[in-house]
Structure formats: C-alpha cells, structure tokens
PDB file of N, CA, C and O in Angstrom:
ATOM      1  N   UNK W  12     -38.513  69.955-135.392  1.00 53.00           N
ATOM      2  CA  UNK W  12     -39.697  70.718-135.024  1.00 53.00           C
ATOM      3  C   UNK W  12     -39.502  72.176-135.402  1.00 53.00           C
ATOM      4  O   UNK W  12     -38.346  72.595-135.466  1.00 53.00           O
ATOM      5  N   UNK W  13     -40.734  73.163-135.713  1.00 58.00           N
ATOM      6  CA  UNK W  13     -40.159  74.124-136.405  1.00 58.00           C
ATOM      7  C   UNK W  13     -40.259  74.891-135.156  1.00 58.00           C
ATOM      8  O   UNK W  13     -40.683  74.420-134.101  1.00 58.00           O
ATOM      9  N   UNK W  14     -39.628  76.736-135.415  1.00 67.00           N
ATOM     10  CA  UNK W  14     -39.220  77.306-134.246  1.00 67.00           C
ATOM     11  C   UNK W  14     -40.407  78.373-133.892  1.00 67.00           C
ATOM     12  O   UNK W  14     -40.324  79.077-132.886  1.00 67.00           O
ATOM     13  N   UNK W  15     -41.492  78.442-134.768  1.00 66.00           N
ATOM     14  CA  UNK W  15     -42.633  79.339-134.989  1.00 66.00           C
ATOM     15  C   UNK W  15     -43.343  79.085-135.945  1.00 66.00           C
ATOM     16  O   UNK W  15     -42.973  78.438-136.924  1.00 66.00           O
ATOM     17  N   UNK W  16     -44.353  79.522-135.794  1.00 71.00           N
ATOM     18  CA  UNK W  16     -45.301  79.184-136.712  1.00 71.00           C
ATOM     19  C   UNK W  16     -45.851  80.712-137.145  1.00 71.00           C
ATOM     20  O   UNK W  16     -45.848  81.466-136.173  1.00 71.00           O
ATOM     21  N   UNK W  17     -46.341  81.360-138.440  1.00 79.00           N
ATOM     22  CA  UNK W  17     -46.776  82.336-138.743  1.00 79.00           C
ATOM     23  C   UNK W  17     -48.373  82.101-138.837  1.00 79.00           C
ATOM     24  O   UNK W  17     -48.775  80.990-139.182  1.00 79.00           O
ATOM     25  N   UNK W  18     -49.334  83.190-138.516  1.00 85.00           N
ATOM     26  CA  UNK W  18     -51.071  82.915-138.881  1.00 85.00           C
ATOM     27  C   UNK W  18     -50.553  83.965-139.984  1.00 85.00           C
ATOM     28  O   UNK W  18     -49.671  84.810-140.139  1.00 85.00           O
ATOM     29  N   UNK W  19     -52.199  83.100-140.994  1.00 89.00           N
ATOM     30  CA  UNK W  19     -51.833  83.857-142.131  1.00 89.00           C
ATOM     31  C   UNK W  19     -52.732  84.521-142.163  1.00 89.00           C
ATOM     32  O   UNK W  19     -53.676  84.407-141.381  1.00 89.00           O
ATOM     33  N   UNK W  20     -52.631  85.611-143.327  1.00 93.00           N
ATOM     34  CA  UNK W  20     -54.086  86.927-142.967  1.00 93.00           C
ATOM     35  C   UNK W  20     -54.676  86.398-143.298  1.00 93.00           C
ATOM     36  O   UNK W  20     -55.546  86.570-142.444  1.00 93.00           O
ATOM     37  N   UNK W  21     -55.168  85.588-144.094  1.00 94.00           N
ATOM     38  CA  UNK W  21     -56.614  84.910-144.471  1.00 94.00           C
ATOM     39  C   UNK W  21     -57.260  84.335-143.292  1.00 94.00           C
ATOM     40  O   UNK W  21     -58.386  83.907-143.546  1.00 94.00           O
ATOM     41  N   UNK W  22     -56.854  84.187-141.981  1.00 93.00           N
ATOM     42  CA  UNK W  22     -57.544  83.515-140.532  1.00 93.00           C
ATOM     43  C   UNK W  22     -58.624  84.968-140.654  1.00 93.00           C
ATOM     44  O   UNK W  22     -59.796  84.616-140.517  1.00 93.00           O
ATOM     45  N   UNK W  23     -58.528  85.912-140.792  1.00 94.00           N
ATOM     46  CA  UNK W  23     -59.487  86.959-140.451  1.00 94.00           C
ATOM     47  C   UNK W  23     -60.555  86.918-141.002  1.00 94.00           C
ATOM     48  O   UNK W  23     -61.585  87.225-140.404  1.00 94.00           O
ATOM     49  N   UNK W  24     -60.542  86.520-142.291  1.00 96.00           N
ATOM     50  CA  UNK W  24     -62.101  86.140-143.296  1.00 96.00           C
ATOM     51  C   UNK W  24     -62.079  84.749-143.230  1.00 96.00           C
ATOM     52  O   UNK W  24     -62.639  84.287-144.224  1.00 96.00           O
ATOM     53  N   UNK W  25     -61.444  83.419-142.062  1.00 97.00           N
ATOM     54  CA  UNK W  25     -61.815  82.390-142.458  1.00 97.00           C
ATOM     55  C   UNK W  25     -63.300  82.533-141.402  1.00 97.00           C
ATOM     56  O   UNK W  25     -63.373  83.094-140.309  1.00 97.00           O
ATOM     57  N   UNK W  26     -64.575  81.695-142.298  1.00 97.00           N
ATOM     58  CA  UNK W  26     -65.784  81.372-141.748  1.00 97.00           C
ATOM     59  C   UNK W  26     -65.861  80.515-140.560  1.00 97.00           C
ATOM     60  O   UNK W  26     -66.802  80.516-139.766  1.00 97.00           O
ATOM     61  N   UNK W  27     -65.178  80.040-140.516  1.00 97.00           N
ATOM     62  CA  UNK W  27     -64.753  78.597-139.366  1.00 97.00           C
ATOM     63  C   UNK W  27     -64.522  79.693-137.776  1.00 97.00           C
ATOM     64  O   UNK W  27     -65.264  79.810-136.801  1.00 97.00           O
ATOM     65  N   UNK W  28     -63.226  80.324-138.082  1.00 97.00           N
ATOM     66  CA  UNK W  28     -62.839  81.100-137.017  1.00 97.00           C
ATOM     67  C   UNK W  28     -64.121  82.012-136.731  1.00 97.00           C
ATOM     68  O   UNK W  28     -64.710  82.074-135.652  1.00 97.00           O
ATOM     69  N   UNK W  29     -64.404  82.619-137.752  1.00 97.00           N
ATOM     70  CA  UNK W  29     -65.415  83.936-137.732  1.00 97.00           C
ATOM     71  C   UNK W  29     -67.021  83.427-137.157  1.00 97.00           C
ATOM     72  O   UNK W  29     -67.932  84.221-136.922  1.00 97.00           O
ATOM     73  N   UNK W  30     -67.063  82.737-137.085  1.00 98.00           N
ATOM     74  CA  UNK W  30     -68.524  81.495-136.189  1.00 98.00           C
ATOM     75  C   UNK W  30     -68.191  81.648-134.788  1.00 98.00           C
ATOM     76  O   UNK W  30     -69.072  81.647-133.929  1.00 98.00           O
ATOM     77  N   UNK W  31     -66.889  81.788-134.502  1.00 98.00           N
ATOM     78  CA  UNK W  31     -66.886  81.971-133.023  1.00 98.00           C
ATOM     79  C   UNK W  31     -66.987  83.534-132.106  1.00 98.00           C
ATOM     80  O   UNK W  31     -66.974  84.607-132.710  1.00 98.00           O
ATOM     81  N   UNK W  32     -67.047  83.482-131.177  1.00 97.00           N
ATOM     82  CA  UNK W  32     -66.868  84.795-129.938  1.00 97.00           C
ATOM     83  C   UNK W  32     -65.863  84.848-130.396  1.00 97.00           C
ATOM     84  O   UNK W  32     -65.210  84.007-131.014  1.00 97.00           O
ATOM     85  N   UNK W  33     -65.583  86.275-130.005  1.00 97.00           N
ATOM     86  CA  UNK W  33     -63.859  86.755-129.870  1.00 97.00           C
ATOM     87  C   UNK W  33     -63.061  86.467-129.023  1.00 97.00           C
ATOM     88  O   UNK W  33     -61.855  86.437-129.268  1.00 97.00           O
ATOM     89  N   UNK W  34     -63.649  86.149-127.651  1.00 97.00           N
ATOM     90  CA  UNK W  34     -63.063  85.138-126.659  1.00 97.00           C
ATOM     91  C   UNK W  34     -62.356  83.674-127.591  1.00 97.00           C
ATOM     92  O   UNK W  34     -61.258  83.190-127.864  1.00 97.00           O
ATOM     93  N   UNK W  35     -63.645  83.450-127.789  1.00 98.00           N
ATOM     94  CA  UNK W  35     -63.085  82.068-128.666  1.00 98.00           C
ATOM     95  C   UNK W  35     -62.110  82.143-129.468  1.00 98.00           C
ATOM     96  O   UNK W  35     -61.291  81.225-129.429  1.00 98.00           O
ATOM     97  N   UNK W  36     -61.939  83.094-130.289  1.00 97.00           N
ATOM     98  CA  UNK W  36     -61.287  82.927-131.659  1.00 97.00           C
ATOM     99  C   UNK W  36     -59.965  83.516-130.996  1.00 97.00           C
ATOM    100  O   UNK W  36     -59.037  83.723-131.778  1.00 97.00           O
ATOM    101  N   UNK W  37     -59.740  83.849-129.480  1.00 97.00           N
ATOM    102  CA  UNK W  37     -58.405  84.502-129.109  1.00 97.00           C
ATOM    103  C   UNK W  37     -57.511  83.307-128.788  1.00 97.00           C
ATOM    104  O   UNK W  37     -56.306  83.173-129.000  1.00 97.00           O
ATOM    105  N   UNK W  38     -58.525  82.335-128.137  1.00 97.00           N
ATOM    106  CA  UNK W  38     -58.008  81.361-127.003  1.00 97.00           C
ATOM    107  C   UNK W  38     -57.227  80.387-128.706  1.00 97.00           C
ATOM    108  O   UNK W  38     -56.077  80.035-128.969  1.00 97.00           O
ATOM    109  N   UNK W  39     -58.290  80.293-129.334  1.00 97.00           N
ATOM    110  CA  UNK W  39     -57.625  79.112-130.404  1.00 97.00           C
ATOM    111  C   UNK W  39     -56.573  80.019-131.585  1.00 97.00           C
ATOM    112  O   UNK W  39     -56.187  79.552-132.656  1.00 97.00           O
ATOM    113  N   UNK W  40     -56.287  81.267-131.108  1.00 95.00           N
ATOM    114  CA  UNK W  40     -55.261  81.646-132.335  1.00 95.00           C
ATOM    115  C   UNK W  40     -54.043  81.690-131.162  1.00 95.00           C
ATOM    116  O   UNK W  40     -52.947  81.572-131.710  1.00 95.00           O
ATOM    117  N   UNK W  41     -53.972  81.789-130.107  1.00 95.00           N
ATOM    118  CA  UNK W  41     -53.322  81.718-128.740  1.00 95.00           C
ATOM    119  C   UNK W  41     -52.744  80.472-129.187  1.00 95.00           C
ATOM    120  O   UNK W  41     -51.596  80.536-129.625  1.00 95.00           O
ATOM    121  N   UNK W  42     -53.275  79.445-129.162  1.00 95.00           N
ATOM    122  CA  UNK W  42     -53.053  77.713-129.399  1.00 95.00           C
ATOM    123  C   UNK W  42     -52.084  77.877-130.470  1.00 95.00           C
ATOM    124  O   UNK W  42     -50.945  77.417-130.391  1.00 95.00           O
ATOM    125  N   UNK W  43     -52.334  78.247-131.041  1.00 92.00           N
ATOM    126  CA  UNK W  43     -51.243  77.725-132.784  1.00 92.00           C
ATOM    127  C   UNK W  43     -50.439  77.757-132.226  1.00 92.00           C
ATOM    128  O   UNK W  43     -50.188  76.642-131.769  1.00 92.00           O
ATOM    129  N   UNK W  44     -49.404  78.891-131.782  1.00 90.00           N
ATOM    130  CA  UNK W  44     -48.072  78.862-131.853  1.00 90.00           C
ATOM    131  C   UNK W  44     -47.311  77.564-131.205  1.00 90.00           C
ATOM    132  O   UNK W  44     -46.158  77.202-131.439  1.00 90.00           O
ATOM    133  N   UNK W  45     -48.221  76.995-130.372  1.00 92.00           N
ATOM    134  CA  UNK W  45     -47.934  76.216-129.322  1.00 92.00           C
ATOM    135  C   UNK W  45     -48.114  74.707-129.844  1.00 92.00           C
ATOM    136  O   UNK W  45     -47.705  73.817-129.098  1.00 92.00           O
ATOM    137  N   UNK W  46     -48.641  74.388-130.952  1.00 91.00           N
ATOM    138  CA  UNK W  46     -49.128  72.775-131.728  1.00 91.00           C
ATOM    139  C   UNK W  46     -47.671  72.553-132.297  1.00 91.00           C
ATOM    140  O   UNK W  46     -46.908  73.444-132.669  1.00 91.00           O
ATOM    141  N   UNK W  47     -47.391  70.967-132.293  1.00 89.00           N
ATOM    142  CA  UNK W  47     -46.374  70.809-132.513  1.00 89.00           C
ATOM    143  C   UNK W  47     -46.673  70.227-133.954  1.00 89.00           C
ATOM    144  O   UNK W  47     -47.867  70.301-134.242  1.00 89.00           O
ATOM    145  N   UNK W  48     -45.933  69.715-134.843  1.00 86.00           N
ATOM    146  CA  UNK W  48     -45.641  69.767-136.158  1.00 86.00           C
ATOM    147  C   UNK W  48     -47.204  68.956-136.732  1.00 86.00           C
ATOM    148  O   UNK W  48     -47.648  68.973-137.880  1.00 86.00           O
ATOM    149  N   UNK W  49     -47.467  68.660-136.195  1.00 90.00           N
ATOM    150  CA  UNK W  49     -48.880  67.433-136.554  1.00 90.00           C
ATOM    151  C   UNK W  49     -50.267  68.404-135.929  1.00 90.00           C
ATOM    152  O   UNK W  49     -51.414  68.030-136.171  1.00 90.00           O
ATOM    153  N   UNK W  50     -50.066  69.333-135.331  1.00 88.00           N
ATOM    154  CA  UNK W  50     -51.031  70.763-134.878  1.00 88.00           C
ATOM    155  C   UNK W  50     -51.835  69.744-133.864  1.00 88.00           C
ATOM    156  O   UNK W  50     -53.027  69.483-134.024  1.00 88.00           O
ATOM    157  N   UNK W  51     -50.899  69.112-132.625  1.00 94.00           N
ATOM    158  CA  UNK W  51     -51.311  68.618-131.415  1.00 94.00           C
ATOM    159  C   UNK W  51     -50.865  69.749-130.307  1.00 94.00           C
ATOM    160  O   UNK W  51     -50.056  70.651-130.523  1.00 94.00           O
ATOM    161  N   UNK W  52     -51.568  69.509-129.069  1.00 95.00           N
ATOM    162  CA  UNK W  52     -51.292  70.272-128.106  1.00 95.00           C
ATOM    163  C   UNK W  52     -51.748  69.251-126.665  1.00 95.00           C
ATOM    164  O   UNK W  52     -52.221  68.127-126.837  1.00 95.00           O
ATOM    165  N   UNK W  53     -51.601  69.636-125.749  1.00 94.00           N
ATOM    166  CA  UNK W  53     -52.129  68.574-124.499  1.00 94.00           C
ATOM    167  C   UNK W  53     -53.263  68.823-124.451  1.00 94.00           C
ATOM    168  O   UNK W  53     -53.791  69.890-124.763  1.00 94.00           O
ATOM    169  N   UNK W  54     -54.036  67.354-123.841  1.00 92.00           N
ATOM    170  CA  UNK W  54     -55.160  67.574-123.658  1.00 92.00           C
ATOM    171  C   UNK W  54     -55.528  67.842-122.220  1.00 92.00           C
ATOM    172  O   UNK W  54     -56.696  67.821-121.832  1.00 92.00           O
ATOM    173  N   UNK W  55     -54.438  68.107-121.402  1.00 96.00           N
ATOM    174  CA  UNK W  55     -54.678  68.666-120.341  1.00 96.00           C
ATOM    175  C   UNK W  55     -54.569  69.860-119.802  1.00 96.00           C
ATOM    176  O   UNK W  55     -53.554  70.541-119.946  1.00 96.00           O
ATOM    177  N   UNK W  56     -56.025  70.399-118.845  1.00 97.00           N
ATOM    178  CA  UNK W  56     -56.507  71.478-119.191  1.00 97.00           C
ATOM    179  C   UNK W  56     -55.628  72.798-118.263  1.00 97.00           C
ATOM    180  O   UNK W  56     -55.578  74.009-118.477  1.00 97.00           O
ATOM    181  N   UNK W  57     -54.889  71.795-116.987  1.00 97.00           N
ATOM    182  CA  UNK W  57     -54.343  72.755-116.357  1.00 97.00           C
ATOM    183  C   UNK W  57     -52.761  73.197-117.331  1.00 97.00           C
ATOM    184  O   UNK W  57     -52.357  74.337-117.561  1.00 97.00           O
ATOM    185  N   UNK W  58     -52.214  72.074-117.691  1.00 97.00           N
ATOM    186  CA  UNK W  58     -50.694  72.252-118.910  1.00 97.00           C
ATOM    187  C   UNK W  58     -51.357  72.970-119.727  1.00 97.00           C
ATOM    188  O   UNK W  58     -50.816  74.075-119.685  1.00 97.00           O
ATOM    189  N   UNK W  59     -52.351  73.005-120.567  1.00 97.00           N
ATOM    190  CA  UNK W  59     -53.057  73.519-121.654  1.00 97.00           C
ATOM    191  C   UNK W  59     -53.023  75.595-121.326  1.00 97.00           C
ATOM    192  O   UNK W  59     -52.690  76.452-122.144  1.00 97.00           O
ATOM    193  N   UNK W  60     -53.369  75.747-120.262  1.00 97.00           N
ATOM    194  CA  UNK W  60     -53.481  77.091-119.526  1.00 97.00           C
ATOM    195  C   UNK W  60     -52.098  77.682-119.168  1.00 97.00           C
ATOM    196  O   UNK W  60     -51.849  78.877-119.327  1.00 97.00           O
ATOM    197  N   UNK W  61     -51.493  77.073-118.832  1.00 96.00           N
ATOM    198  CA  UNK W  61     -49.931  77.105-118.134  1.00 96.00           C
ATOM    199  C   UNK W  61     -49.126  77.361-119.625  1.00 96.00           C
ATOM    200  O   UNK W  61     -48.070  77.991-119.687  1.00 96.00           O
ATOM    201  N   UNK W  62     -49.634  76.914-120.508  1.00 96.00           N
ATOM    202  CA  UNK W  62     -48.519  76.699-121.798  1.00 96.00           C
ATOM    203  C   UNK W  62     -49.185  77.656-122.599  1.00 96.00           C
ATOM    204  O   UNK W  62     -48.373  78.190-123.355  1.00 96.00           O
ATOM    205  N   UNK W  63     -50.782  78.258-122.795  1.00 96.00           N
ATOM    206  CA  UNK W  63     -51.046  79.434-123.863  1.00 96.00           C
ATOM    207  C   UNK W  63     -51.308  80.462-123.092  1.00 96.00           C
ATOM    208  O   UNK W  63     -50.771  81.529-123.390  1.00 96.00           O
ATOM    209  N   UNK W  64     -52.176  80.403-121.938  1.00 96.00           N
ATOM    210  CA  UNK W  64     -52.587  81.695-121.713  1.00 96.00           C
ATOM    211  C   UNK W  64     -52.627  81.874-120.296  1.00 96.00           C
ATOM    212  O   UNK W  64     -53.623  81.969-119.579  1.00 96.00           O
ATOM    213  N   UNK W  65     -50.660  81.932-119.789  1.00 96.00           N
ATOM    214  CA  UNK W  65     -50.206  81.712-118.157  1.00 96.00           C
ATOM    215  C   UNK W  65     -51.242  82.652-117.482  1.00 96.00           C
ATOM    216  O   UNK W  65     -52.060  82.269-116.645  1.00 96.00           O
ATOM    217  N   UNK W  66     -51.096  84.132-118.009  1.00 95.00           N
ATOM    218  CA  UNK W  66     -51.468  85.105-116.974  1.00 95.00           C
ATOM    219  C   UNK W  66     -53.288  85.380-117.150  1.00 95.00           C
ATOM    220  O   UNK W  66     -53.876  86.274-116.541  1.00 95.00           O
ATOM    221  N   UNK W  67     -53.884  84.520-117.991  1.00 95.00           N
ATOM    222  CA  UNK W  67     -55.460  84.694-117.527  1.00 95.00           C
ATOM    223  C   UNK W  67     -55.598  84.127-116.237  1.00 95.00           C
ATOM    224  O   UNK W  67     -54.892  83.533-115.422  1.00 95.00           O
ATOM    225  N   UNK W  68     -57.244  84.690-116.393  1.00 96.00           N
ATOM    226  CA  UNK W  68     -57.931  84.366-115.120  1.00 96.00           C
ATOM    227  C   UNK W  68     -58.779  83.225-115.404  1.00 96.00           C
ATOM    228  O   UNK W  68     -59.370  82.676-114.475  1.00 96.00           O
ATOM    229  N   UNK W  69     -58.913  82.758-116.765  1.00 96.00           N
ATOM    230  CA  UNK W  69     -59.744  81.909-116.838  1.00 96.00           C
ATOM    231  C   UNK W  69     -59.294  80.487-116.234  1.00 96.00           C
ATOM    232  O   UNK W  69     -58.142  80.098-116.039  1.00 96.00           O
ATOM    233  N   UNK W  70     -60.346  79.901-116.022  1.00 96.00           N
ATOM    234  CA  UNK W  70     -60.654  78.685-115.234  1.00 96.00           C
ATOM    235  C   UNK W  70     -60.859  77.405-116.208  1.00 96.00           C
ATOM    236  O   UNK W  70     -61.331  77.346-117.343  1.00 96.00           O
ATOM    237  N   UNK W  71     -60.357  76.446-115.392  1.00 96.00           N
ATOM    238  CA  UNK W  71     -60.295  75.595-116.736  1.00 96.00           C
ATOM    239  C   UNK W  71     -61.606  74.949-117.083  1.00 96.00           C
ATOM    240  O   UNK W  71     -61.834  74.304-118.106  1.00 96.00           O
ATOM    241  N   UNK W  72     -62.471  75.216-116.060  1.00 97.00           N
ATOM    242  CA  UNK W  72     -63.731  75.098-117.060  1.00 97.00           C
ATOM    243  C   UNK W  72     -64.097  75.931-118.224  1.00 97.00           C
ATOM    244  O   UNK W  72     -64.487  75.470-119.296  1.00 97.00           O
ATOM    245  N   UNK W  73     -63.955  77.130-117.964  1.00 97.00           N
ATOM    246  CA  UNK W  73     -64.147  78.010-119.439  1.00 97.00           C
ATOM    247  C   UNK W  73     -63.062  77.577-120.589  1.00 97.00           C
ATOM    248  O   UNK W  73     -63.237  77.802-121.786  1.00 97.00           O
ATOM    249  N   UNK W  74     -62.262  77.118-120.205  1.00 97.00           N
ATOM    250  CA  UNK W  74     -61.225  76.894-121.230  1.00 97.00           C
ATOM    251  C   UNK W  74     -62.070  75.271-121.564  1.00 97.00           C
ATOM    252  O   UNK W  74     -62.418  75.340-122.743  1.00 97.00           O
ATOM    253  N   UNK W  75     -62.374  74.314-121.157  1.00 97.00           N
ATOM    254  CA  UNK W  75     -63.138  73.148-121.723  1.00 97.00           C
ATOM    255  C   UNK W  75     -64.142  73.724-122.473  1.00 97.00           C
ATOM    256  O   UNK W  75     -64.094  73.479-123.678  1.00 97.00           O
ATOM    257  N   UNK W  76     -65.363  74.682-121.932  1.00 98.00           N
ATOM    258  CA  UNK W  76     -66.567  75.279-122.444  1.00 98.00           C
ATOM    259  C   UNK W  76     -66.098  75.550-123.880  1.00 98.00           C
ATOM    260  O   UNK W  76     -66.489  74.912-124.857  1.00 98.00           O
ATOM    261  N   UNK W  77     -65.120  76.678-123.909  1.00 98.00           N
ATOM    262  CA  UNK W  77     -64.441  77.256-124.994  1.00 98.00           C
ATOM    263  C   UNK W  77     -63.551  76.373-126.292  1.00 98.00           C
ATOM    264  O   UNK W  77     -63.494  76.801-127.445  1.00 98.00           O
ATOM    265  N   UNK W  78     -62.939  75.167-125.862  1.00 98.00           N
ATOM    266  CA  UNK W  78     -62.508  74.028-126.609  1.00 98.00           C
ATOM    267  C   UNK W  78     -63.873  73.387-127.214  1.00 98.00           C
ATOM    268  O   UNK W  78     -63.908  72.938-128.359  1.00 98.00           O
ATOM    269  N   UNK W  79     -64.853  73.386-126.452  1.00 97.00           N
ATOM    270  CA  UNK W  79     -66.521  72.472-127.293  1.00 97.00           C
ATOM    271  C   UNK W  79     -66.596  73.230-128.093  1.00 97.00           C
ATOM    272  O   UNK W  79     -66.532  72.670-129.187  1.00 97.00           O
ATOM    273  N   UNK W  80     -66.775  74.955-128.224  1.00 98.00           N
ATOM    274  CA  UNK W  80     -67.004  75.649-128.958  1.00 98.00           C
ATOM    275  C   UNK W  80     -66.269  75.420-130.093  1.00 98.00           C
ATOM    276  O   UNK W  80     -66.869  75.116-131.124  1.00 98.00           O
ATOM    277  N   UNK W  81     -64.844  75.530-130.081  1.00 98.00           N
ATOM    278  CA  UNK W  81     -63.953  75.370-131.326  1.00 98.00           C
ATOM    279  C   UNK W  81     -63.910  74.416-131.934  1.00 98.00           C
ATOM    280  O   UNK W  81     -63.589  74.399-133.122  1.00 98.00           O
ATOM    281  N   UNK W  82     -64.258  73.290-131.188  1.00 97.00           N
ATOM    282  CA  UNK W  82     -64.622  71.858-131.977  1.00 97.00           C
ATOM    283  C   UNK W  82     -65.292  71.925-132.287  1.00 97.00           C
ATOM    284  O   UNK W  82     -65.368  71.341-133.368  1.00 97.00           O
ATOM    285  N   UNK W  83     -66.889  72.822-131.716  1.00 98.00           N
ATOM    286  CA  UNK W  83     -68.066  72.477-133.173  1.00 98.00           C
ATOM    287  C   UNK W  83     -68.181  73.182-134.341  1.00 98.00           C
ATOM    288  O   UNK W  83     -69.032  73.216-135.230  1.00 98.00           O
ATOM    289  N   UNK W  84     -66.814  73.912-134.084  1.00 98.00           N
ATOM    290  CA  UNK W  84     -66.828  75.046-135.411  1.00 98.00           C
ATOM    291  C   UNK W  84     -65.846  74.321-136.218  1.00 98.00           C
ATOM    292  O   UNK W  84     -65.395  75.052-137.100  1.00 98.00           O
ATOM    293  N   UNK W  85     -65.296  72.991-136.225  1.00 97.00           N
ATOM    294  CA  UNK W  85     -64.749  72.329-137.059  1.00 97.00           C
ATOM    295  C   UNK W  85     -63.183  72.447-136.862  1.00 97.00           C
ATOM    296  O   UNK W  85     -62.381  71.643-137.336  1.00 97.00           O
ATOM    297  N   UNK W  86     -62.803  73.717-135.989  1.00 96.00           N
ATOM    298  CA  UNK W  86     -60.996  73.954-135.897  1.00 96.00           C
ATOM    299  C   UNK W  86     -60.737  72.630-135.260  1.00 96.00           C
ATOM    300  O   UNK W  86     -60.643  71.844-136.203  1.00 96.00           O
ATOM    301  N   UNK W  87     -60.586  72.035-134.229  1.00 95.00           N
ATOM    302  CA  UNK W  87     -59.838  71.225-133.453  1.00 95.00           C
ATOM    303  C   UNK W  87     -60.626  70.499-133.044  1.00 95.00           C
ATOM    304  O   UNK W  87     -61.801  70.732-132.761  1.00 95.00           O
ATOM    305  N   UNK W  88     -59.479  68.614-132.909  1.00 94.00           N
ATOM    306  CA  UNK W  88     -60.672  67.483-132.471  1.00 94.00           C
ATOM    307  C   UNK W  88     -60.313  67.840-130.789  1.00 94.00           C
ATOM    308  O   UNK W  88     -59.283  68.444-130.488  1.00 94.00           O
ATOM    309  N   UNK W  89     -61.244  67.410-129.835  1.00 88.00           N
ATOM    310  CA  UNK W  89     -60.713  67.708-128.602  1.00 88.00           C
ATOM    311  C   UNK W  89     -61.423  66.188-127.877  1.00 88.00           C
ATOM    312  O   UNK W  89     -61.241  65.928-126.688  1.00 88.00           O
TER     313      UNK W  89
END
C-alpha cells in the first residue's frame, strides 16, 4: 500500500471538481489521502468523519448530503 498520495495541480482546472461548492471540493480532496490503492474508503459515515475530517463540526448528514453531491459530479461511486 503506498505511504501518500500527491493531488496533482491539474485538480484546480479539473471541471468535475470545479462543478462543486468549495465545501464540497474540500471534503473530497480531504478523502484522497485516505483511499486505499483501488481509491476505496468506508462507507461508513461516522469512520468516514473520524478518518478525514476528526475536528469538524459537520454532521454526518451533511457529510451524506455532500457525498450525493460528489457522486453526481462523477468523482466517487457512493
């Protein structure tokens, strides 16, 4: 498994990402580092929070709300 993953500058002009809120596009560049070699992550929402983004306040409904979003922008199946 690798030990990091780099985003590349081209995420900034990709159209896919750029369709979303900036909320959005934080929570799913948050995610990368965390997908394991096949770019899986849990589909559970409280591990999901606990493992990218410990110290928000968000609720794991906004974090589901926010996963529909990124799925209809084509990033991730959820």
């Amino acid at each position: 498994m690798a030990k990091g993953r780099m985003i590349n500058r081209t995420i900034a002009t990709d159209s896919k990402v750029n369709s979303l809120d900036i909320n959005d596009q934080w929570l799913y560049m948050r995610m990368l580092p965390f997908m394991d070699d096949y770019g899986r992550l849990t589909g559970k929402l409280f591990e999901l929070k606990y493992q990218v983004i410990p110290s928000s306040k968000w609720t794991e409904d906004k974090i589901r709300d926010t996963l529909v979003k990124i799925e209809s922008a084509g990033l991730i199946y959820f």
